[in-house]
Amino acid sequence: LLDSTTATRFLLTSRVPCGLLDEVRVVVGPLSPAASDGPAVQLLVDCVARFGVTDVDRARAREICQELDGLPLAIELAAAQLRHLSLEDLAVRLDRRFDLLVDPQHDRHPSLTAVLDSTWSSISGDERELLCQLAASPSPLALDDLIEIMDVPEHRTIAVLGRLVDCSLLTRPVRPDGTYAMLETVREYARKDDVDRAHERRDRLADWCLERVGSEIVAHSFDFGLVRWCRTHEAVLDSSEAHLTTDRPRDAALLVSAQGLTLHVDDGSRAANVLGRLDRHLDSVDDPGLRARLHITGTFGAMAVRNPSLMASHAEAAVREARRAGDPAALSIGLVLESWSFIRHPVQAIALVTEAAQVANSSDDGRSFDLAEGYRAWHLAMMRHYDQAIEVAREVLERSPVDAGYDTACAVAALASCLAPNDPATALEVFDRHLAGSDFAAMMANRLLLASIHAASGKVVPSTRIITSTCRRLESAGQHAFPDALVPVALLAAALGDEQRARFYVSAVRRSDRRTQSLQITCLYQQLRSRFSDADDTSHDSSNSDDVAVEAL
């Protein structure tokens, strides 16, 4: 027909591209199951109407359509079951979808299994191998992940991925993380076909995670690149940890210990999840070096969930176990973290970070030394020795590259906090040069620090936008940002010339039942208190912190 006609067009549907000359491919995805009045639910409603069923709970139908990935065939086969099952009975049995979704009266595709069997038989062994390995992962993986896991030449992995996308067994990456996802129906089919190798698949994933996080405590405590990897692979890490816990408890504990800094920059939800499992790992390992690392992770996590007593107990235990192990890196880091519990007692805190610096220096550990010095700057600021704190922080920055990790970032935050109230322009320059775009900058304390820098410059829009978004993010994690969020509000009021309102918010922080939750905000608050020494004489009633928070927002 193409040879004997002109301007002829054909509309074809196929599970795989036809590969014809000049064909234009239009990907037809599943129906959207997102809304109760959307196309997936409407298809289900229309199909069951043919069987005389007219009373359909659309909210429950939407959940069923979501579980079925919005696949039209799966929805039609499910609708056929509603001749004799309720929506509830169908929904609770979808984990056995391949046994359930059968309709001999369907003219072309009598079962979901039959369709997938046909597709499965058409793909090669290499394609099945990669698909089954991806199905073993609890979350989508990116190209680089799959290249590392499969351990075959890169070009082969890329070619296999292309064929699987063509067969609609994987979706082409459209998200910024570049991950390849599969429909849950395809995942369940692949796992069902590969059940004999399920343990081997999970071993491979776990070994990949272990190789990726490594065993170096310096990387675990300072490397923001590792933080980013852990944050994008949370589900894989959790699954691998659970898989290793019984047979390889040491490896499981190592996976947890590698996530210390990741928890520190968390908003609290992830940290709470890991902290809930930490004691089990501490009970399963005897090695004091590994126990010290687990306690370091516990200290980081306790800081993220704002639990001072838990933070103190983990930090003390980390130092104790590190001394037993003779591990200078763990000891130096543990001493710094223990100093967190002495924020209100800076002389003791200085003693701890001084010992940490000595331990790091004696073992030629420059990064741990800079971490200790960065926190010495913090504790000097807590003693109101701001000029000395600025000097110490600048010395750390002179030794370290711009793109360094947590060791340098701490000194940057200390420097910016000391500068912000009186020299916000320099504070912003320091923040932008060293922290902008980093995971450390995304922490609640550093978000509010950035808001404070803008506020001290009188920049209303950026400061209030950051304050509001930070409060909402913490609320979604089951926490709140008060009284910390009142400090940048006070700075903004002062910068705009409203000293009475600035005093009001400073007084509100002073009278709050809860102390400020970070070094950054405490440092800023102290400087505001010094400026408004009569803040407690405010004419406003600031005894109700909830009312103050509402007015501030």
Coordinates of C-alpha atoms in Angstrom, one line a residue:
L1 CA 0.0 0.0 0.0
L2 CA 2.8 2.4 0.8
D3 CA 4.5 1.6 -2.5
S4 CA 1.3 2.2 -4.5
T5 CA -0.3 5.2 -2.8
T6 CA 0.6 8.7 -1.7
A7 CA -0.4 10.6 1.4
T8 CA -1.7 7.4 3.0
R9 CA -1.8 7.3 6.8
F10 CA -2.3 4.3 9.1
L11 CA -3.2 4.3 12.8
L12 CA -1.8 1.2 14.5
T13 CA -1.6 0.1 18.0
S14 CA 1.0 -2.3 19.2
R15 CA 2.8 -3.4 22.4
V16 CA 6.1 -2.7 20.7
P17 CA 7.1 -0.2 17.9
C18 CA 6.6 -1.6 14.5
G19 CA 9.9 -0.2 13.2
L20 CA 8.4 1.0 9.9
L21 CA 10.0 3.7 7.8
D22 CA 8.7 7.1 8.7
E23 CA 6.6 5.8 11.6
V24 CA 5.8 8.4 14.3
R25 CA 5.4 6.9 17.7
V26 CA 2.9 8.2 20.2
V27 CA 3.2 6.6 23.6
V28 CA -0.2 5.7 25.0
G29 CA 0.2 5.5 28.8
P30 CA -2.2 4.1 31.4
L31 CA -5.4 6.0 32.3
S32 CA -4.9 8.5 35.1
P33 CA -6.3 7.0 38.4
A34 CA -5.6 10.2 40.4
A35 CA -9.2 11.5 40.6
S36 CA -12.5 9.9 41.5
D37 CA -14.0 11.4 38.3
G38 CA -11.0 10.7 36.2
P39 CA -10.8 8.4 33.1
A40 CA -9.6 5.2 35.0
V41 CA -12.5 5.4 37.5
Q42 CA -15.0 6.2 34.7
L43 CA -13.9 3.2 32.8
L44 CA -14.5 1.0 35.8
V45 CA -17.9 2.5 36.4
D46 CA -18.9 2.1 32.7
C47 CA -17.7 -1.6 32.7
V48 CA -19.6 -2.6 35.8
A49 CA -22.7 -0.9 34.5
R50 CA -22.8 -3.5 31.8
F51 CA -23.3 -6.1 34.5
G52 CA -26.1 -4.1 36.1
V53 CA -24.0 -2.6 38.9
T54 CA -24.8 1.1 39.2
D55 CA -24.0 2.0 42.8
V56 CA -20.2 2.4 42.9
D57 CA -18.1 4.1 45.6
R58 CA -15.9 6.2 43.5
A59 CA -13.3 6.9 46.2
R60 CA -12.8 3.1 46.7
A61 CA -12.9 2.6 42.9
R62 CA -10.1 5.1 42.6
E63 CA -7.9 3.2 45.1
I64 CA -8.5 0.0 43.1
C65 CA -7.6 1.8 39.8
Q66 CA -4.4 3.1 41.4
E67 CA -3.5 -0.4 42.6
L68 CA -4.0 -1.6 39.0
D69 CA -1.8 1.2 37.6
G70 CA -4.7 2.6 35.5
L71 CA -4.2 -0.2 33.0
P72 CA -7.4 -0.5 31.0
L73 CA -7.3 -4.2 30.6
A74 CA -6.7 -4.8 34.3
I75 CA -9.6 -2.4 35.1
E76 CA -11.9 -4.3 32.6
L77 CA -11.0 -7.6 34.2
A78 CA -11.5 -6.3 37.7
A79 CA -14.9 -4.9 36.7
A80 CA -15.9 -8.4 35.5
Q81 CA -15.2 -9.7 39.1
L82 CA -17.7 -7.1 40.4
R83 CA -20.5 -9.2 39.1
H84 CA -20.2 -11.2 42.3
L85 CA -17.6 -9.4 44.5
S86 CA -18.0 -6.1 46.4
L87 CA -15.4 -3.4 45.8
E88 CA -14.0 -4.1 49.3
D89 CA -13.7 -7.8 48.6
L90 CA -11.9 -7.1 45.3
A91 CA -9.6 -4.5 46.8
V92 CA -8.2 -6.7 49.6
R93 CA -7.4 -9.4 47.1
L94 CA -5.5 -7.4 44.5
D95 CA -2.2 -8.7 45.9
R96 CA -3.2 -11.9 44.1
R97 CA -4.2 -10.1 41.0
F98 CA -2.9 -12.7 38.5
D99 CA -5.2 -15.4 40.0
L100 CA -8.1 -13.0 40.3
L101 CA -8.2 -11.0 37.1
V102 CA -9.5 -13.6 34.7
D103 CA -12.5 -13.4 32.4
P104 CA -12.9 -16.3 29.9
Q105 CA -15.6 -14.2 28.1
H106 CA -13.1 -11.5 27.2
D107 CA -12.6 -11.9 23.5
R108 CA -8.9 -11.1 23.1
H109 CA -7.3 -11.1 26.5
P110 CA -8.9 -13.5 28.9
S111 CA -6.5 -12.8 31.7
L112 CA -3.8 -10.3 32.8
T113 CA -1.4 -13.2 33.0
A114 CA -2.0 -14.2 29.4
V115 CA -1.0 -10.7 28.1
L116 CA 2.1 -10.6 30.2
D117 CA 3.1 -14.2 29.3
S118 CA 3.0 -13.1 25.7
T119 CA 5.2 -10.1 26.3
W120 CA 7.5 -12.1 28.6
S121 CA 8.1 -14.8 26.0
S122 CA 9.2 -12.1 23.4
I123 CA 12.1 -10.6 25.4
S124 CA 15.6 -12.0 25.7
G125 CA 17.4 -13.4 28.7
D126 CA 19.4 -10.2 29.2
E127 CA 16.2 -8.2 29.2
R128 CA 14.5 -10.5 31.8
E129 CA 17.6 -10.4 34.0
L130 CA 17.7 -6.6 34.2
L131 CA 13.9 -6.4 34.6
C132 CA 13.9 -8.9 37.4
Q133 CA 16.7 -7.1 39.2
L134 CA 14.9 -3.8 38.9
A135 CA 11.7 -5.5 40.2
A136 CA 13.6 -6.6 43.3
S137 CA 14.2 -2.9 44.2
P138 CA 11.5 -1.3 46.2
S139 CA 11.9 2.0 44.3
P140 CA 12.9 3.1 40.8
L141 CA 16.6 3.2 39.9
A142 CA 18.6 5.4 37.5
L143 CA 20.8 4.5 34.6
D144 CA 24.0 4.8 36.6
D145 CA 22.5 2.7 39.4
L146 CA 21.6 -0.1 37.0
I147 CA 25.0 0.0 35.3
E148 CA 26.7 -0.5 38.6
I149 CA 24.4 -3.2 39.8
M150 CA 24.3 -5.3 36.7
D151 CA 28.1 -5.2 36.3
V152 CA 28.1 -5.6 32.5
P153 CA 29.4 -3.3 29.8
E154 CA 27.6 0.0 29.9
H155 CA 26.4 -0.2 26.2
R156 CA 24.7 -3.5 26.9
T157 CA 22.7 -2.1 29.8
I158 CA 21.7 0.9 27.8
A159 CA 20.6 -1.3 24.9
V160 CA 18.6 -3.6 27.2
L161 CA 16.9 -0.6 28.8
G162 CA 15.9 0.7 25.4
R163 CA 14.2 -2.6 24.4
L164 CA 12.4 -2.8 27.7
V165 CA 11.1 0.8 27.3
D166 CA 10.0 -0.1 23.7
C167 CA 8.1 -3.1 25.1
S168 CA 6.4 -0.8 27.7
L169 CA 7.8 -2.9 30.5
L170 CA 9.6 0.2 31.8
T171 CA 8.8 3.8 31.6
R172 CA 11.1 6.3 29.9
P173 CA 12.8 8.6 32.5
V174 CA 10.9 11.8 32.7
R175 CA 11.6 12.9 36.3
P176 CA 14.7 15.0 37.2
D177 CA 16.3 12.0 38.9
G178 CA 16.3 10.0 35.6
T179 CA 14.9 6.8 37.1
Y180 CA 13.3 4.0 35.3
A181 CA 10.0 2.9 36.8
M182 CA 7.8 0.0 36.1
L183 CA 4.1 -0.5 36.7
E184 CA 3.3 -2.4 39.9
T185 CA 1.6 -5.1 37.8
V186 CA 4.8 -5.7 35.8
R187 CA 6.8 -5.7 39.1
E188 CA 4.5 -8.4 40.6
Y189 CA 4.7 -10.5 37.5
A190 CA 8.5 -10.3 37.3
R191 CA 8.8 -11.2 41.0
K192 CA 6.4 -14.1 40.6
D193 CA 8.4 -15.5 37.6
D194 CA 11.7 -15.0 39.5
V195 CA 10.8 -16.2 42.9
D196 CA 13.6 -18.8 43.1
R197 CA 16.2 -16.0 42.7
A198 CA 14.6 -13.4 45.0
H199 CA 17.2 -13.8 47.8
E200 CA 20.1 -13.5 45.3
R201 CA 18.5 -10.3 43.8
R202 CA 18.3 -8.8 47.3
D203 CA 21.8 -9.8 48.1
R204 CA 23.0 -8.0 45.0
L205 CA 21.1 -4.9 45.9
A206 CA 22.5 -5.0 49.5
D207 CA 26.1 -5.5 48.3
W208 CA 25.7 -2.6 45.9
C209 CA 24.5 -0.4 48.8
L210 CA 27.4 -1.5 51.0
E211 CA 29.9 -0.8 48.2
R212 CA 28.3 2.6 47.5
V213 CA 28.3 3.9 51.1
G214 CA 31.8 2.4 51.9
S215 CA 33.2 1.9 55.3
E216 CA 35.1 5.2 56.0
I217 CA 33.7 7.2 58.9
V218 CA 35.1 10.4 57.5
A219 CA 32.9 10.0 54.4
H220 CA 29.9 9.0 56.5
S221 CA 30.3 12.1 58.7
F222 CA 31.4 14.8 56.2
D223 CA 30.5 13.8 52.6
F224 CA 27.4 15.7 51.3
G225 CA 27.7 13.6 48.0
L226 CA 27.0 10.5 50.1
V227 CA 24.1 12.4 51.8
R228 CA 22.5 13.1 48.4
W229 CA 22.9 9.4 47.4
C230 CA 21.4 8.2 50.6
R231 CA 18.4 10.6 50.4
T232 CA 17.6 9.4 46.8
H233 CA 17.9 5.8 47.8
E234 CA 16.1 5.6 51.1
A235 CA 13.8 2.8 50.2
V236 CA 16.6 0.7 48.8
L237 CA 18.7 1.3 51.9
D238 CA 15.8 0.3 54.2
S239 CA 15.1 -2.8 52.2
S240 CA 18.7 -3.8 52.2
E241 CA 19.1 -3.2 55.9
A242 CA 16.1 -5.4 56.6
H243 CA 17.4 -8.1 54.3
L244 CA 20.8 -8.2 56.0
T245 CA 19.7 -7.9 59.6
T246 CA 19.2 -11.6 60.2
D247 CA 22.1 -13.2 58.3
R248 CA 24.6 -10.4 58.2
P249 CA 23.9 -8.1 61.2
R250 CA 27.3 -6.3 60.9
D251 CA 26.6 -5.3 57.3
A252 CA 23.1 -4.1 58.3
A253 CA 24.6 -2.0 61.1
L254 CA 27.2 -0.6 58.7
L255 CA 24.4 0.6 56.4
V256 CA 22.7 2.4 59.3
S257 CA 26.0 3.9 60.6
A258 CA 26.7 5.3 57.1
Q259 CA 23.6 7.5 57.3
G260 CA 24.5 9.7 60.2
L261 CA 25.0 13.0 58.3
T262 CA 22.0 12.1 56.2
L263 CA 19.9 12.1 59.3
H264 CA 21.4 15.3 60.5
V265 CA 20.2 17.3 57.5
D266 CA 16.8 15.6 57.6
D267 CA 13.6 17.4 58.7
G268 CA 13.0 14.7 61.3
S269 CA 10.7 12.2 59.6
R270 CA 13.5 10.0 58.2
A271 CA 15.6 10.3 61.4
A272 CA 12.7 9.1 63.5
N273 CA 12.3 6.1 61.3
V274 CA 15.9 5.1 61.6
L275 CA 16.2 5.8 65.3
G276 CA 13.3 3.4 65.9
R277 CA 15.6 0.6 64.6
L278 CA 18.9 1.6 66.0
D279 CA 18.7 -0.3 69.4
R280 CA 18.2 -3.5 67.5
H281 CA 21.5 -3.0 65.7
L282 CA 23.3 -2.0 68.9
D283 CA 22.1 -5.3 70.4
S284 CA 23.5 -7.3 67.5
V285 CA 27.1 -6.1 67.3
D286 CA 29.9 -6.3 69.8
D287 CA 32.6 -4.4 67.9
P288 CA 33.1 -1.1 69.9
G289 CA 34.3 0.7 66.7
L290 CA 31.0 -0.1 64.9
R291 CA 29.0 0.6 68.0
A292 CA 30.6 4.0 68.2
R293 CA 29.6 4.7 64.7
L294 CA 26.0 3.6 65.4
H295 CA 25.9 6.0 68.4
I296 CA 27.2 8.8 66.2
T297 CA 24.3 8.1 63.8
G298 CA 22.0 8.1 66.9
T299 CA 23.3 11.6 67.9
F300 CA 22.8 13.0 64.5
G301 CA 19.3 11.6 64.4
A302 CA 18.4 12.8 67.9
M303 CA 19.4 16.3 66.9
A304 CA 17.1 16.1 63.8
V305 CA 14.1 15.0 66.0
R306 CA 15.1 17.6 68.7
N307 CA 15.5 15.1 71.5
P308 CA 18.2 16.5 73.8
S309 CA 18.3 13.6 76.3
L310 CA 18.6 11.0 73.5
M311 CA 21.3 13.1 71.8
A312 CA 23.3 13.3 75.0
S313 CA 23.1 9.6 75.7
H314 CA 24.2 8.6 72.2
A315 CA 27.0 11.1 72.2
E316 CA 28.4 9.9 75.5
A317 CA 28.1 6.3 74.4
A318 CA 29.9 7.2 71.1
V319 CA 32.8 8.7 73.0
R320 CA 33.0 5.7 75.4
E321 CA 32.9 3.1 72.6
A322 CA 35.4 5.0 70.5
R323 CA 37.9 5.1 73.4
R324 CA 37.4 1.3 73.8
A325 CA 38.0 0.8 70.1
G326 CA 41.1 3.1 69.9
D327 CA 39.4 4.8 66.9
P328 CA 40.7 8.4 66.7
A329 CA 38.3 9.5 64.0
A330 CA 35.2 8.2 65.8
L331 CA 36.5 9.7 69.1
S332 CA 37.1 13.1 67.6
I333 CA 33.7 13.2 65.9
G334 CA 32.0 11.9 69.0
L335 CA 33.6 14.5 71.3
V336 CA 32.4 17.2 68.9
L337 CA 28.9 15.8 69.0
E338 CA 29.0 15.5 72.8
S339 CA 29.7 19.2 72.9
W340 CA 26.2 19.8 71.5
S341 CA 24.8 18.9 74.9
F342 CA 26.7 21.7 76.5
I343 CA 25.5 24.6 74.4
R344 CA 24.4 26.4 77.6
H345 CA 27.7 25.5 79.3
P346 CA 30.3 26.7 76.7
V347 CA 33.3 26.2 78.9
Q348 CA 32.7 22.5 79.1
A349 CA 31.8 22.5 75.4
I350 CA 35.1 24.2 74.5
A351 CA 37.0 21.6 76.5
L352 CA 35.4 18.8 74.5
V353 CA 36.1 20.3 71.1
T354 CA 39.6 21.2 72.2
E355 CA 40.2 17.5 73.0
A356 CA 38.6 16.6 69.7
A357 CA 41.0 18.8 67.8
Q358 CA 44.0 17.4 69.7
V359 CA 42.9 13.8 68.9
A360 CA 42.4 14.7 65.2
N361 CA 45.7 16.6 65.0
S362 CA 47.6 13.7 66.5
S363 CA 46.2 11.3 63.9
D364 CA 46.7 13.8 61.0
D365 CA 43.0 13.9 60.4
G366 CA 42.5 17.4 58.9
R367 CA 38.7 17.1 58.3
S368 CA 38.0 16.1 61.9
F369 CA 40.3 18.9 63.1
D370 CA 38.3 21.4 61.0
L371 CA 35.1 20.1 62.4
A372 CA 36.3 20.6 65.9
E373 CA 37.5 24.1 65.1
G374 CA 34.2 25.0 63.4
Y375 CA 32.4 24.0 66.6
R376 CA 35.0 25.9 68.7
A377 CA 33.9 29.0 66.8
W378 CA 30.3 28.1 67.7
H379 CA 31.0 27.8 71.4
L380 CA 33.0 31.0 71.4
A381 CA 29.9 32.7 69.9
M382 CA 27.8 31.2 72.7
M383 CA 30.1 32.9 75.1
R384 CA 29.5 36.1 73.1
H385 CA 33.1 36.2 71.9
Y386 CA 32.0 37.0 68.4
D387 CA 35.2 38.5 67.1
Q388 CA 37.2 35.5 68.2
A389 CA 34.6 33.1 66.8
I390 CA 34.7 34.9 63.4
E391 CA 38.5 34.6 63.4
V392 CA 38.5 30.9 64.1
A393 CA 35.8 30.2 61.5
R394 CA 37.7 32.2 58.9
E395 CA 40.9 30.1 59.6
V396 CA 38.9 27.0 58.9
L397 CA 37.7 28.4 55.5
E398 CA 41.2 29.4 54.6
R399 CA 42.4 25.8 54.9
S400 CA 39.4 24.2 53.1
P401 CA 38.1 24.2 49.6
V402 CA 34.8 25.8 48.7
D403 CA 33.2 22.5 47.9
A404 CA 34.2 20.8 51.2
G405 CA 31.7 18.9 53.3
Y406 CA 30.2 19.2 56.8
D407 CA 33.6 20.1 58.4
T408 CA 33.7 23.3 56.5
A409 CA 30.0 23.9 56.4
C410 CA 29.9 24.2 60.2
A411 CA 32.5 27.0 60.2
V412 CA 30.5 28.7 57.4
A413 CA 27.3 28.6 59.4
A414 CA 29.1 29.9 62.5
L415 CA 30.7 32.8 60.6
A416 CA 27.4 33.8 58.8
S417 CA 25.5 33.6 62.1
C418 CA 28.0 35.9 63.9
L419 CA 28.0 38.4 60.9
A420 CA 24.3 38.4 60.0
P421 CA 22.8 41.0 62.5
N422 CA 25.4 43.7 61.8
D423 CA 26.9 42.8 58.4
P424 CA 24.2 40.9 56.5
A425 CA 25.8 41.6 53.1
T426 CA 29.0 39.8 54.0
A427 CA 27.0 37.0 55.7
L428 CA 25.1 36.5 52.5
E429 CA 28.3 36.4 50.4
V430 CA 29.8 33.8 52.7
F431 CA 26.5 31.7 52.8
D432 CA 26.1 31.8 49.0
R433 CA 29.8 31.0 48.2
H434 CA 30.0 28.0 50.5
L435 CA 26.5 26.7 51.3
A436 CA 24.0 27.7 48.5
G437 CA 22.5 24.6 46.9
S438 CA 24.0 22.1 49.4
D439 CA 22.1 19.6 51.6
F440 CA 23.4 21.4 54.6
A441 CA 21.7 24.7 53.5
A442 CA 18.4 22.8 53.3
M443 CA 18.4 22.1 57.1
M444 CA 15.8 23.9 59.1
A445 CA 18.4 25.8 61.1
N446 CA 20.3 27.0 58.0
R447 CA 17.0 27.9 56.2
L448 CA 16.1 30.1 59.1
L449 CA 19.7 31.5 59.1
L450 CA 19.3 32.5 55.4
A451 CA 15.9 34.0 56.3
S452 CA 17.6 35.9 59.1
I453 CA 20.3 37.2 56.8
H454 CA 17.7 38.5 54.3
A455 CA 15.6 39.9 57.2
A456 CA 18.6 41.8 58.7
S457 CA 18.9 43.4 55.2
G458 CA 15.2 44.4 55.3
K459 CA 14.3 42.1 52.5
V460 CA 10.7 41.2 53.3
V461 CA 9.8 38.8 50.4
P462 CA 12.7 36.4 50.5
S463 CA 12.8 36.2 54.3
T464 CA 9.1 35.7 54.8
R465 CA 8.9 33.1 52.0
I466 CA 11.7 31.0 53.6
I467 CA 10.2 31.3 57.1
T468 CA 6.7 30.2 55.9
S469 CA 8.0 27.3 53.7
T470 CA 10.3 26.1 56.6
C471 CA 7.4 26.1 59.0
R472 CA 5.2 24.2 56.6
R473 CA 7.8 21.6 55.9
L474 CA 8.4 20.9 59.6
E475 CA 4.7 20.7 60.2
S476 CA 4.4 18.0 57.6
A477 CA 7.1 16.1 59.5
G478 CA 5.1 16.4 62.7
Q479 CA 7.3 19.2 64.2
H480 CA 7.2 23.0 64.5
A481 CA 9.8 25.7 64.1
F482 CA 9.0 27.8 67.2
P483 CA 10.4 29.8 68.9
D484 CA 13.3 29.7 66.3
A485 CA 11.1 31.1 63.5
L486 CA 10.5 34.2 65.6
V487 CA 14.1 35.3 65.5
P488 CA 14.3 36.2 61.8
V489 CA 10.9 37.9 62.2
A490 CA 12.4 40.1 65.0
L491 CA 15.4 40.9 62.8
L492 CA 13.1 41.9 60.0
A493 CA 11.1 44.2 62.3
A494 CA 14.3 45.8 63.5
A495 CA 15.6 46.3 60.0
L496 CA 12.3 48.0 59.0
G497 CA 12.6 50.3 62.0
D498 CA 9.8 48.8 64.1
E499 CA 11.8 48.4 67.3
Q500 CA 8.7 47.8 69.4
R501 CA 7.7 44.8 67.4
A502 CA 11.3 43.6 67.4
R503 CA 11.3 43.7 71.2
F504 CA 8.0 41.9 71.3
Y505 CA 9.3 38.9 69.3
V506 CA 12.6 38.9 71.2
S507 CA 10.6 38.8 74.5
A508 CA 8.4 36.0 73.1
V509 CA 11.5 33.9 72.4
R510 CA 12.7 34.6 75.9
R511 CA 9.4 33.6 77.5
S512 CA 8.8 30.5 75.4
D513 CA 8.5 27.2 77.1
R514 CA 10.9 25.8 74.5
R515 CA 14.4 27.0 74.0
T516 CA 15.8 27.8 70.6
Q517 CA 16.7 24.5 68.8
S518 CA 19.9 25.4 66.9
L519 CA 23.2 27.1 67.3
Q520 CA 22.5 29.4 64.4
I521 CA 19.3 30.8 65.9
T522 CA 20.7 30.9 69.4
C523 CA 23.6 32.9 68.2
L524 CA 21.3 35.3 66.4
Y525 CA 18.9 35.5 69.3
Q526 CA 21.8 36.4 71.8
Q527 CA 22.9 39.3 69.6
L528 CA 19.3 40.5 69.4
R529 CA 19.0 40.3 73.2
S530 CA 22.1 42.4 73.6
R531 CA 20.7 45.0 71.2
F532 CA 17.3 45.1 73.0
S533 CA 18.3 44.5 76.6
D534 CA 15.0 45.8 77.8
A535 CA 13.0 43.3 75.7
D536 CA 11.2 41.9 78.7
D537 CA 9.7 45.3 79.4
T538 CA 7.6 45.1 76.2
S539 CA 4.0 46.3 76.5
H540 CA 2.7 43.3 74.6
D541 CA 1.5 40.2 76.3
S542 CA 3.8 37.6 74.9
S543 CA 3.1 34.8 77.4
N544 CA 1.1 32.8 74.9
S545 CA 3.6 31.4 72.4
D546 CA 0.9 30.1 70.1
D547 CA -0.6 33.5 69.8
V548 CA 2.8 35.0 69.1
A549 CA 3.5 32.4 66.4
V550 CA 0.2 33.1 64.7
E551 CA 0.9 36.8 64.7
A552 CA 4.4 36.3 63.4
L553 CA 3.3 34.3 60.5

